[in-house]
Coordinates of N, CA and C and ligand atoms in Angstrom, one line a residue:
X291 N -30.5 2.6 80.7 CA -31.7 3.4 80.3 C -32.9 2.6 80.7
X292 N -33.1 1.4 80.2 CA -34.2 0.4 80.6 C -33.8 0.7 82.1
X293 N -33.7 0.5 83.1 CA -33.4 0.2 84.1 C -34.2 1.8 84.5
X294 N -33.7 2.9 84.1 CA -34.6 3.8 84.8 C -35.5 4.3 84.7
X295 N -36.0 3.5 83.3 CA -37.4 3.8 83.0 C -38.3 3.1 83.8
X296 N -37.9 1.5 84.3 CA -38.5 0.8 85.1 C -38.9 1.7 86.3
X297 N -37.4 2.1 86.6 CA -38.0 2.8 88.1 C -38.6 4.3 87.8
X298 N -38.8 5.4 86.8 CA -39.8 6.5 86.7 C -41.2 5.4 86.6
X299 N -41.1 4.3 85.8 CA -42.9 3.3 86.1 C -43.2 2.8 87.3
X300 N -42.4 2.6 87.8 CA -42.6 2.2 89.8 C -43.1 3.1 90.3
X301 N -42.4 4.5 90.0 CA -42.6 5.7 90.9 C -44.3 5.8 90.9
X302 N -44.9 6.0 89.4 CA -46.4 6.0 89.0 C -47.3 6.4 89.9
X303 N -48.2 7.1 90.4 CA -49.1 6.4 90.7 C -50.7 6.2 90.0
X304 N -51.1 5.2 90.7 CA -52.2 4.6 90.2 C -53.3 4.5 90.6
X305 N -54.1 5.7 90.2 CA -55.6 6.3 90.5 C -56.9 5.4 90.4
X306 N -57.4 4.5 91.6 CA -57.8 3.6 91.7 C -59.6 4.3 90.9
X307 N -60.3 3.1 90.7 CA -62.0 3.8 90.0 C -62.5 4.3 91.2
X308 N -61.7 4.4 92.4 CA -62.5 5.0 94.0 C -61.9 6.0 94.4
X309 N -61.2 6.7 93.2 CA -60.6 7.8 93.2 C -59.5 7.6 94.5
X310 N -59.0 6.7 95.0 CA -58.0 6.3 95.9 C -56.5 6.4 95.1
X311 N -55.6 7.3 96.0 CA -54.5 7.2 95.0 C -53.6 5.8 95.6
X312 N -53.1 5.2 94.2 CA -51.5 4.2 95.5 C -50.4 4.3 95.0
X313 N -49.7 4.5 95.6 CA -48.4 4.4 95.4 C -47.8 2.9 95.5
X314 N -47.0 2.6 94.9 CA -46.9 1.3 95.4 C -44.9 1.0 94.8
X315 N -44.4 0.6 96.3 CA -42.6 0.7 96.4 C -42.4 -0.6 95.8
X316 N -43.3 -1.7 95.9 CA -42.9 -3.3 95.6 C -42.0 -3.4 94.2
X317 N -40.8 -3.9 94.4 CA -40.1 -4.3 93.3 C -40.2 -5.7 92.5
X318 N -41.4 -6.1 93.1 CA -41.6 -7.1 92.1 C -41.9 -7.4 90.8
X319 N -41.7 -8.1 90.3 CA -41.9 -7.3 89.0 C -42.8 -7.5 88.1
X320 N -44.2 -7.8 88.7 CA -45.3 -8.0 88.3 C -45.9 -6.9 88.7
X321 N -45.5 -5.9 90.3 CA -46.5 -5.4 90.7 C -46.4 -3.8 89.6
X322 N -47.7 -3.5 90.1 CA -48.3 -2.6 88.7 C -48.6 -2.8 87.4
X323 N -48.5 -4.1 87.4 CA -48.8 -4.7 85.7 C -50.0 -5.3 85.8
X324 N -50.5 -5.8 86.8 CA -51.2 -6.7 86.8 C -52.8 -6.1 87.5
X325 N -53.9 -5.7 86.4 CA -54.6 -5.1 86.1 C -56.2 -5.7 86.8
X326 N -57.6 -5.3 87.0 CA -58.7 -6.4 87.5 C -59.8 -6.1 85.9
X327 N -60.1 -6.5 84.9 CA -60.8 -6.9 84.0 C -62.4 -6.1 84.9
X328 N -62.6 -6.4 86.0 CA -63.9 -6.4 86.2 C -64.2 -4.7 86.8
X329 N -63.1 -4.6 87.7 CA -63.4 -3.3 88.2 C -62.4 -2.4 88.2
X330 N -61.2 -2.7 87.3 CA -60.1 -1.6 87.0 C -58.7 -1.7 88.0
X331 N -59.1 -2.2 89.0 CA -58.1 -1.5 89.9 C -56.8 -3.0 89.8
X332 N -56.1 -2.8 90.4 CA -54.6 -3.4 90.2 C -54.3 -4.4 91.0
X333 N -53.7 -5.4 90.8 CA -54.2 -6.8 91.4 C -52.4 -6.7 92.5
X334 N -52.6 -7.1 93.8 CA -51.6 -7.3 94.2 C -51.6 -8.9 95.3
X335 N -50.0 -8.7 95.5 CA -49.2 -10.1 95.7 C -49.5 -10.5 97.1
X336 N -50.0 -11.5 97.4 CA -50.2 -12.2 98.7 C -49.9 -13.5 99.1
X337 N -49.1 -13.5 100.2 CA -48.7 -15.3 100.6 C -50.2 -15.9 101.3
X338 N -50.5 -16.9 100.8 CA -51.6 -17.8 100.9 C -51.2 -18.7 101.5
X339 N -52.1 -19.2 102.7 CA -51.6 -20.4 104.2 C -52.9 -21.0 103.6
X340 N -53.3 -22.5 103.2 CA -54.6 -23.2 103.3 C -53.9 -24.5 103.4
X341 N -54.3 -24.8 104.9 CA -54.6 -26.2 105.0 C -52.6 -25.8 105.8
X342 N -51.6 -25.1 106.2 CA -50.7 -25.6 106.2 C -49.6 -25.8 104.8
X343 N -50.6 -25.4 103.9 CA -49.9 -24.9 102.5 C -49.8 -23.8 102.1
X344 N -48.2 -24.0 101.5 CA -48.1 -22.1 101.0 C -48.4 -21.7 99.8
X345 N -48.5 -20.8 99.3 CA -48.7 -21.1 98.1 C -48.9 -18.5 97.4
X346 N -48.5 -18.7 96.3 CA -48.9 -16.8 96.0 C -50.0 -17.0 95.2
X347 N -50.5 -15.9 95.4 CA -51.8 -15.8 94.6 C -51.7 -14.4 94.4
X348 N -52.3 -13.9 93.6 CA -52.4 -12.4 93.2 C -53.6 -12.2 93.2
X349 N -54.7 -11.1 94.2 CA -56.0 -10.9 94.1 C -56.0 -9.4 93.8
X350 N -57.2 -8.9 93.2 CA -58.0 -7.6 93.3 C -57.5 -6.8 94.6
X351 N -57.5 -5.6 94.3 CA -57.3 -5.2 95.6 C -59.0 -4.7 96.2
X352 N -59.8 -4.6 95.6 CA -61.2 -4.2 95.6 C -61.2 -5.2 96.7
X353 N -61.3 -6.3 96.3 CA -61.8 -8.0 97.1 C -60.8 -7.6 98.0
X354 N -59.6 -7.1 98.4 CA -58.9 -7.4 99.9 C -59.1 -6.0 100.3
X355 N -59.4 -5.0 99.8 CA -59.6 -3.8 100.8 C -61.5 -4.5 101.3
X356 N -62.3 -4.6 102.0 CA -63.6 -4.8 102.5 C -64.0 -3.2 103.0
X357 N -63.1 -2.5 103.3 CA -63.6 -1.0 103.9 C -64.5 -0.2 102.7
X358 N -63.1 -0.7 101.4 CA -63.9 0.3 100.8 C -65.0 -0.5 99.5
X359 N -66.4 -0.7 100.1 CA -67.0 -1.5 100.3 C -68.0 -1.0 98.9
X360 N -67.3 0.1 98.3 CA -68.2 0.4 97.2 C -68.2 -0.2 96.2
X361 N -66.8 -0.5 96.0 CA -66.6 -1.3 94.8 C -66.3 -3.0 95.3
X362 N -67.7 -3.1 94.6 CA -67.8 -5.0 94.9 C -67.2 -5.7 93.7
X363 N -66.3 -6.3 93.6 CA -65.6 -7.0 92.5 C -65.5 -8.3 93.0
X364 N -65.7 -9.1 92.4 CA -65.9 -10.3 92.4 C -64.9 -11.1 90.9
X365 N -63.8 -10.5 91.1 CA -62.7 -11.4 90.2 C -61.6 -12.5 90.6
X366 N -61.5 -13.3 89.8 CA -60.6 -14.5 90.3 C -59.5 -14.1 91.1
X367 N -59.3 -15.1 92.0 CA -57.8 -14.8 92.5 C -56.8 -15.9 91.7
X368 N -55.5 -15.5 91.4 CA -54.8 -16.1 90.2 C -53.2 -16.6 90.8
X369 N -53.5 -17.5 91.2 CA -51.7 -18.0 91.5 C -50.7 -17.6 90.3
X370 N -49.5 -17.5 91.1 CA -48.8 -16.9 91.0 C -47.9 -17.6 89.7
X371 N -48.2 -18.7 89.5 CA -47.2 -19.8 88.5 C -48.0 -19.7 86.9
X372 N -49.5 -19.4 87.8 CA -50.8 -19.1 86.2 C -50.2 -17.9 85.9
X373 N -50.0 -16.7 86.6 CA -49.9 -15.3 85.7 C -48.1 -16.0 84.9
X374 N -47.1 -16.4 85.7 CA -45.9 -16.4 84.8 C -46.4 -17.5 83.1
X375 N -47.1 -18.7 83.7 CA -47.4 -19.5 82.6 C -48.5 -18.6 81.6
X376 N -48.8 -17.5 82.0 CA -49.8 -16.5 81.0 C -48.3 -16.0 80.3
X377 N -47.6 -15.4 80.7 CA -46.8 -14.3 80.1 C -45.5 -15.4 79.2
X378 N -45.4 -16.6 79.5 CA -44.7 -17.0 78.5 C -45.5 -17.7 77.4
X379 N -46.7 -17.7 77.6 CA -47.7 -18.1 76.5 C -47.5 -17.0 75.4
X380 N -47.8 -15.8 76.3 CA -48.2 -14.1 75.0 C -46.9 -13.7 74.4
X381 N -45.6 -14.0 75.0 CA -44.4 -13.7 74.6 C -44.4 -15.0 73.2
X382 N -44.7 -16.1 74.0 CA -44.2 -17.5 72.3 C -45.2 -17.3 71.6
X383 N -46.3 -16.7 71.6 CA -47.2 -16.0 70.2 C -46.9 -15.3 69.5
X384 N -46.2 -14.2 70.0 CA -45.4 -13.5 69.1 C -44.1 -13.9 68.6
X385 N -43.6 -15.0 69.3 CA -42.1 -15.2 68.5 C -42.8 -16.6 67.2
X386 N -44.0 -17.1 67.9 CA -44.8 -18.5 66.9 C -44.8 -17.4 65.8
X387 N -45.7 -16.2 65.6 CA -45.9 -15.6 64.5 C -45.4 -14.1 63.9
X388 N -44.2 -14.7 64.6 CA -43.3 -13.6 64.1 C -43.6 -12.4 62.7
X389 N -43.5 -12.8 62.0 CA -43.7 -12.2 60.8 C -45.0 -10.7 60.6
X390 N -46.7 -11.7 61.6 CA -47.2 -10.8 61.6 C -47.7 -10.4 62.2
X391 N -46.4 -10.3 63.5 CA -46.4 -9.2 64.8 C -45.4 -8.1 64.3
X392 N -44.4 -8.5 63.6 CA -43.5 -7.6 63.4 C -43.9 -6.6 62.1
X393 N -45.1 -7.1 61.4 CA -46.2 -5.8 60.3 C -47.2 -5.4 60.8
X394 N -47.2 -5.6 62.2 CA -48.0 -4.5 62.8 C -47.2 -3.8 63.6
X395 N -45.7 -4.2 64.3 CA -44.8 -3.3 64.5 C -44.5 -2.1 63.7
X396 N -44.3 -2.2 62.7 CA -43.7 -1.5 61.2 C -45.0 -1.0 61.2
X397 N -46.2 -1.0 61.5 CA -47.1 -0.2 61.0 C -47.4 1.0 62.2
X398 N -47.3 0.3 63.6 CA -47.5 1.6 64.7 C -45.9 2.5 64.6
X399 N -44.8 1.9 64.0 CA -44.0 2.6 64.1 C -44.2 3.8 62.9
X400 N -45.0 3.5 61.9 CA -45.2 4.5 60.9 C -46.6 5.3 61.3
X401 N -47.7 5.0 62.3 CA -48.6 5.6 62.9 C -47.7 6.6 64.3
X402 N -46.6 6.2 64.4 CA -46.1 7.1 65.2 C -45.5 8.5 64.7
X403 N -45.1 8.0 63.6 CA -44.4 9.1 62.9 C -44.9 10.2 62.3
X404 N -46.4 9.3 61.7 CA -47.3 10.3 60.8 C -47.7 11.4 62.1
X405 N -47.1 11.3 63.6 CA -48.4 12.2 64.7 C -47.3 13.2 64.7
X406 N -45.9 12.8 64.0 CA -45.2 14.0 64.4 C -45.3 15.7 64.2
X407 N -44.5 16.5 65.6 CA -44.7 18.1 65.2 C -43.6 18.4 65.3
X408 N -42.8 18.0 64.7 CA -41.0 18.6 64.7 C -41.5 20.0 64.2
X409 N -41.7 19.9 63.0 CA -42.8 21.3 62.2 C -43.0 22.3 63.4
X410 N -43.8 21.8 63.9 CA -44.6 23.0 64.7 C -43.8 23.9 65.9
X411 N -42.9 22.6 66.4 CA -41.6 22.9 67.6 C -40.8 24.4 67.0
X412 N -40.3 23.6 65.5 CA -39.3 24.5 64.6 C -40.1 26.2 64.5
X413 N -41.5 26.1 64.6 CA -41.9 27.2 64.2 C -42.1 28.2 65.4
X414 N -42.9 27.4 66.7 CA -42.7 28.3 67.8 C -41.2 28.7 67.9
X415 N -40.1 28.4 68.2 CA -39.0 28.5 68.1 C -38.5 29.7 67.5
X416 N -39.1 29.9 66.7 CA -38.4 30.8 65.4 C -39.3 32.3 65.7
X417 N -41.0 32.0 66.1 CA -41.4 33.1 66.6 C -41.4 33.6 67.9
X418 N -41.1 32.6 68.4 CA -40.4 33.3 69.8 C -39.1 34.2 70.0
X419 N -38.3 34.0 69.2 CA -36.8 34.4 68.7 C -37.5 36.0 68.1
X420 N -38.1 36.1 67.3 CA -39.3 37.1 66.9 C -39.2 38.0 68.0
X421 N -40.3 37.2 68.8 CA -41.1 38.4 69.8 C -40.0 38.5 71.0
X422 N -38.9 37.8 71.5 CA -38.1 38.1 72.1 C -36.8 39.5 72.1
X423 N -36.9 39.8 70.5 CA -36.4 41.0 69.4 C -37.5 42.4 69.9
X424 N -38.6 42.2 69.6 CA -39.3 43.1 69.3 C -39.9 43.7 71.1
X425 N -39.9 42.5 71.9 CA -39.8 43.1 73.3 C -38.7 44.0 73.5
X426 N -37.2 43.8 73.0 CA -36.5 44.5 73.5 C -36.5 45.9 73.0
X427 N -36.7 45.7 71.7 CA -36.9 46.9 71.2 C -37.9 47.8 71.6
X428 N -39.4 47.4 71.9 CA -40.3 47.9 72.8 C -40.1 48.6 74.6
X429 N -39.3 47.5 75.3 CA -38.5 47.9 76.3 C -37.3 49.3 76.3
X430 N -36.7 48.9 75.2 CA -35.6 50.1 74.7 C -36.3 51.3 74.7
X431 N -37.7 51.4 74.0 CA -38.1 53.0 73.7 C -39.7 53.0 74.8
X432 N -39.6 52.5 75.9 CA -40.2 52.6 76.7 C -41.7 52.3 76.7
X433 N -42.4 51.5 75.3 CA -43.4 51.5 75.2 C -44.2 50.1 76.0
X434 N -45.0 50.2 76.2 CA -46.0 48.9 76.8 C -45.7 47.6 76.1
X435 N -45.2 46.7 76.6 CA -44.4 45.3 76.4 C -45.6 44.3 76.6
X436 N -47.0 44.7 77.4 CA -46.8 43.7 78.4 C -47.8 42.8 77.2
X437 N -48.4 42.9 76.5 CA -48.9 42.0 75.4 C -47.9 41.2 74.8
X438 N -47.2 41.6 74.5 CA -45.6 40.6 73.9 C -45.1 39.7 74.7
X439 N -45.2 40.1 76.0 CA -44.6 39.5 77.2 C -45.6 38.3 77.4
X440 N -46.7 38.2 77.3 CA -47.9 37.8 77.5 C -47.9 36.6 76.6
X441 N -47.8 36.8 75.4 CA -47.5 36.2 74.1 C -46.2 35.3 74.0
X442 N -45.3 35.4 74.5 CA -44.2 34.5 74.9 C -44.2 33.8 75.9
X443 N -44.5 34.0 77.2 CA -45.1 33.0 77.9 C -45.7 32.3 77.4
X444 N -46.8 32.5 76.5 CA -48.1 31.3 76.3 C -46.8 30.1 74.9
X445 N -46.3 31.2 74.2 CA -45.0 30.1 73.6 C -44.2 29.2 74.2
X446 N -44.4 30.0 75.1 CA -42.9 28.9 75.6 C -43.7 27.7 76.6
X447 N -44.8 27.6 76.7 CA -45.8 27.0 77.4 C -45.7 25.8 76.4
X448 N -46.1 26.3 75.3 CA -47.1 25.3 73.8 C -45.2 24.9 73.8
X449 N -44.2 25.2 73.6 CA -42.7 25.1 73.4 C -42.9 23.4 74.0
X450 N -42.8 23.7 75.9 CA -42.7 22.9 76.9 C -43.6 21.3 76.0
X451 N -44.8 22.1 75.7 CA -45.6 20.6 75.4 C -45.5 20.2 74.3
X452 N -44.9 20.6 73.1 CA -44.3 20.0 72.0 C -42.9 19.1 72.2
X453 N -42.3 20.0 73.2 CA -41.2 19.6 73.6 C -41.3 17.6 74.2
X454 N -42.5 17.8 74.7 CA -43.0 16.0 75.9 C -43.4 15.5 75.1
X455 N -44.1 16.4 74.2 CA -44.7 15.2 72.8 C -44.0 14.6 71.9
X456 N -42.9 15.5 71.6 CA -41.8 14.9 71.2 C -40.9 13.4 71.4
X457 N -40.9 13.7 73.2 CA -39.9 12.8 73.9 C -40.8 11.8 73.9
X458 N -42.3 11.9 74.1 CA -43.2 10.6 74.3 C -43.1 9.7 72.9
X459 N -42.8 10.6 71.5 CA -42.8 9.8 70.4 C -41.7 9.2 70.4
X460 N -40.3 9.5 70.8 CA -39.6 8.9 70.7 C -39.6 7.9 71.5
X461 N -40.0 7.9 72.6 CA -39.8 6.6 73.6 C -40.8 5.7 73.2
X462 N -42.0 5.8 72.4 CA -42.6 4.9 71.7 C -42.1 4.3 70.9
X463 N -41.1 5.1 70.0 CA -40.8 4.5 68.7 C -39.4 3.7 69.1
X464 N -38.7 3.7 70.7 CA -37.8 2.9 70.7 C -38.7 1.9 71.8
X465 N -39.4 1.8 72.5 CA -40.4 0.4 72.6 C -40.6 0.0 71.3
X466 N -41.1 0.0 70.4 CA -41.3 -0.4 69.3 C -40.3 -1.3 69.0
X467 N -39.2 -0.4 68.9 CA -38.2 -1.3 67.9 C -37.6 -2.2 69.0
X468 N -37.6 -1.7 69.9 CA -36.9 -3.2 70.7 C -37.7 -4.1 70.7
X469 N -39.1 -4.2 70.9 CA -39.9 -5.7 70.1 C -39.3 -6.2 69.6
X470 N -38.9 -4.9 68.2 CA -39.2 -5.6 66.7 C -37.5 -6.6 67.1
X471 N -36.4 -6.0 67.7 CA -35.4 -6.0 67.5 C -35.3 -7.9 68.3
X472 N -36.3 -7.6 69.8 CA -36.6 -8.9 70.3 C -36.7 -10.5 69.0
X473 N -38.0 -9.4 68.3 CA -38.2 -10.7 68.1 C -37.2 -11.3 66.9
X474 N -36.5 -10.6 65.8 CA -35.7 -11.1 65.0 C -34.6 -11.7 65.7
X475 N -33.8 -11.5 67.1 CA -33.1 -12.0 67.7 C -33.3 -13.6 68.2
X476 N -35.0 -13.5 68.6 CA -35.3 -14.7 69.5 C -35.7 -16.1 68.5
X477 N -34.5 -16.7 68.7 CA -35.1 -17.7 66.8 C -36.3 -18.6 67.6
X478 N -36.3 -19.6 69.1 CA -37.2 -20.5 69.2 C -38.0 -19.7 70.5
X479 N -39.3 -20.4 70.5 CA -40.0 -20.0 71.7 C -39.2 -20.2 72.8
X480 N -39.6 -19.7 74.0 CA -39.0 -19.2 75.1 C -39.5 -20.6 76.1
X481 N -38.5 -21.6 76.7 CA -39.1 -22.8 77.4 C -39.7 -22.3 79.2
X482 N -39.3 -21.3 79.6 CA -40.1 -21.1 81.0 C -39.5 -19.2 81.4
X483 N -40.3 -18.9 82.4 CA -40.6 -18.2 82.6 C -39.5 -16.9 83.1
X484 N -39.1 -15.7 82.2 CA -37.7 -14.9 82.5 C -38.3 -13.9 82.4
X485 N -38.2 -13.4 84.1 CA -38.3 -11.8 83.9 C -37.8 -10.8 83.8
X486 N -36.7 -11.1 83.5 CA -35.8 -9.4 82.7 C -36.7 -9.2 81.5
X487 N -37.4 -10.8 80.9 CA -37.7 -10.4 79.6 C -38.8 -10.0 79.8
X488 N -39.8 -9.9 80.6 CA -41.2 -9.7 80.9 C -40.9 -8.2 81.5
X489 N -40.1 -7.5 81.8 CA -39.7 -6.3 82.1 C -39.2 -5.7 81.0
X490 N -38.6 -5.9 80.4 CA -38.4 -5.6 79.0 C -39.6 -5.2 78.1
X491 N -40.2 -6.3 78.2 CA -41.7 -6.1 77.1 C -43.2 -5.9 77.3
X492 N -43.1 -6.5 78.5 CA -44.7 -6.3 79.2 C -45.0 -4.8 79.5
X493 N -45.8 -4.6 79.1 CA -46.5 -3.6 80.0 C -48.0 -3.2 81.1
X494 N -48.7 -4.6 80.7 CA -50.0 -4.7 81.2 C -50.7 -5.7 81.3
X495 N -50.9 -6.9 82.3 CA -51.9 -7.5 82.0 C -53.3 -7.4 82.7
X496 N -54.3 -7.7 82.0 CA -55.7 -7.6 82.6 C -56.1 -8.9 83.0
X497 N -56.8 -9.2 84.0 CA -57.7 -10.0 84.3 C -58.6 -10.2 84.0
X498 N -59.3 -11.3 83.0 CA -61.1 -11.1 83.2 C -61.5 -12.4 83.7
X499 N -62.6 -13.1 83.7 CA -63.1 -14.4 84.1 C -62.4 -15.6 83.2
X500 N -62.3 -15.3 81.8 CA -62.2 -16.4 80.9 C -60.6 -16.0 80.0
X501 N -60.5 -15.0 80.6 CA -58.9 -14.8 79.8 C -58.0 -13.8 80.7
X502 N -57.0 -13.8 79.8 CA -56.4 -12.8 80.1 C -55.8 -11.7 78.9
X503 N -55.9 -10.3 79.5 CA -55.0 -10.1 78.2 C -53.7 -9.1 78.4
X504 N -52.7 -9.4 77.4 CA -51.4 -9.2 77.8 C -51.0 -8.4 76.7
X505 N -51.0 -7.1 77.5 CA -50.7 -5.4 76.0 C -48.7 -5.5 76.8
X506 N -47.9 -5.6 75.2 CA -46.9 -5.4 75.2 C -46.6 -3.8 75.2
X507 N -45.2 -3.6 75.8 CA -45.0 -1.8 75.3 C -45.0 -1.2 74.2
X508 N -44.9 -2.2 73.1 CA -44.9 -1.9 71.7 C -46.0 -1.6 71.4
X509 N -47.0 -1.7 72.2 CA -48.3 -2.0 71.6 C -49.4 -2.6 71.2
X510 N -48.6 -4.0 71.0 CA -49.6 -5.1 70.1 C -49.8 -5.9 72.2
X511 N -51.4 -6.7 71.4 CA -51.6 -7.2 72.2 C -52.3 -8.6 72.3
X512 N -52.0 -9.5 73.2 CA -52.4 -10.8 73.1 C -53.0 -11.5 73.8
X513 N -54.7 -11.8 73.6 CA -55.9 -12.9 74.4 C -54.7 -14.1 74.9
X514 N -54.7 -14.4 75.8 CA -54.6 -15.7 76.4 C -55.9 -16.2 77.3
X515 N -56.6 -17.2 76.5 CA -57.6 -17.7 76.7 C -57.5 -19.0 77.7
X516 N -58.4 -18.9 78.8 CA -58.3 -20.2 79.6 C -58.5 -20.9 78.8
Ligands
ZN832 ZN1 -61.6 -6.0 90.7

């Protein structure tokens, strides 16, 4: 299940501030995570040659497209060993203060719940079952339907979007608990850098000049300050 959620978030695309769409196939597993603080758009992976040295860096894509010359961004370019030493910093902050990362867990998992419309689903449901009766019966003795007809469409419409709001609360409320579940598992900080686990938990980091910041899927989120 993790596994194909990764790849429906691959698929993504990502509507640049230049209204440019990208698609982006890289299975790395940084790319699409990694965000520009200054101008929005999404930082991608580059092999760096200076001097006969090799070295990755991850830049803006604003700074390496020059065409599109509108958006002047002027953000760091960030090797590639800084972004991993960012993400096992934001991960051992939450396992350092376990306790009250996991009461703001328990709290978005009860801000999730309070948004629920099981209610409302149950009720279109029931009046559609209604008007799908009373068409027939209108159909039967030949009278004009087409208001009824009209009327169940737009149900089964609001149906459809109850239906995603639904599935979006759920898939929130199981990011959540696999945090929560992470962190009661994980007794000591994490000594270097594992990305199943950063695929697991991350969802976003931003770039700005003087930090970074690093939003987990659960929600909570953590400054890593230069
Ligand atoms: Zn930028």
């Amino acid at each position: 299940m993790q596994a194909q959620e990764e790849l429906v978030r691959r698929r993504l695309v990502h509507k640049s501030p230049n209204g440019k769409k990208r698609v982006f196939s890289s299975s790395h597993c940084l790319s699409n995570i990694v965000y520009c603080g200054e101008c929005g758009e999404l930082y991608r992976r580059i092999h760096w040659y200076n001097r006969g040295k090799k070295s990755i860096v991850w830049r803006c894509i604003s700074r390496l497209e020059t065409t599109s010359a509108n958006v002047s961004c002027h953000n760091r370019t960030v090797p590639e060993s800084r972004l991993e030493q960012v993400l096992v910093k934001a991960i051992n902050r939450t396992i350092c203060d376990k306790d009250d990362f996991l009461a703001v867990l328990q709290k978005n998992i009860e801000t999730v719940l309070s948004h629920g419309n099981d209610r409302a689903l149950a009720d279109i449901e029931k009046r559609l079952k209604e008007l799908q009766a009373e068409l027939l019966k209108l159909a039967a003795s030949n009278t004009d339907y087409e208001k009824v007809g009209n009327e169940i469409y737009r149900l089964r419409d609001e149906k459809q979007k109850a239906l995603m709001e639904s599935a979006n609360r759920n898939e929130v409320k199981k990011r959540i608990a696999d945090m929560g579940a992470f962190l009661r598992d994980q007794p000591t900080e994490i000594t270097e850098y594992d990305e199943s686990l950063v695929r697991r938990l991350i969802e976003k980091v931003t770039v700005y000049e003087d930090k970074f910041v690093v939003e987990f899927k659960s929600g909570v989120k953590v400054d890593v300050d230069e």
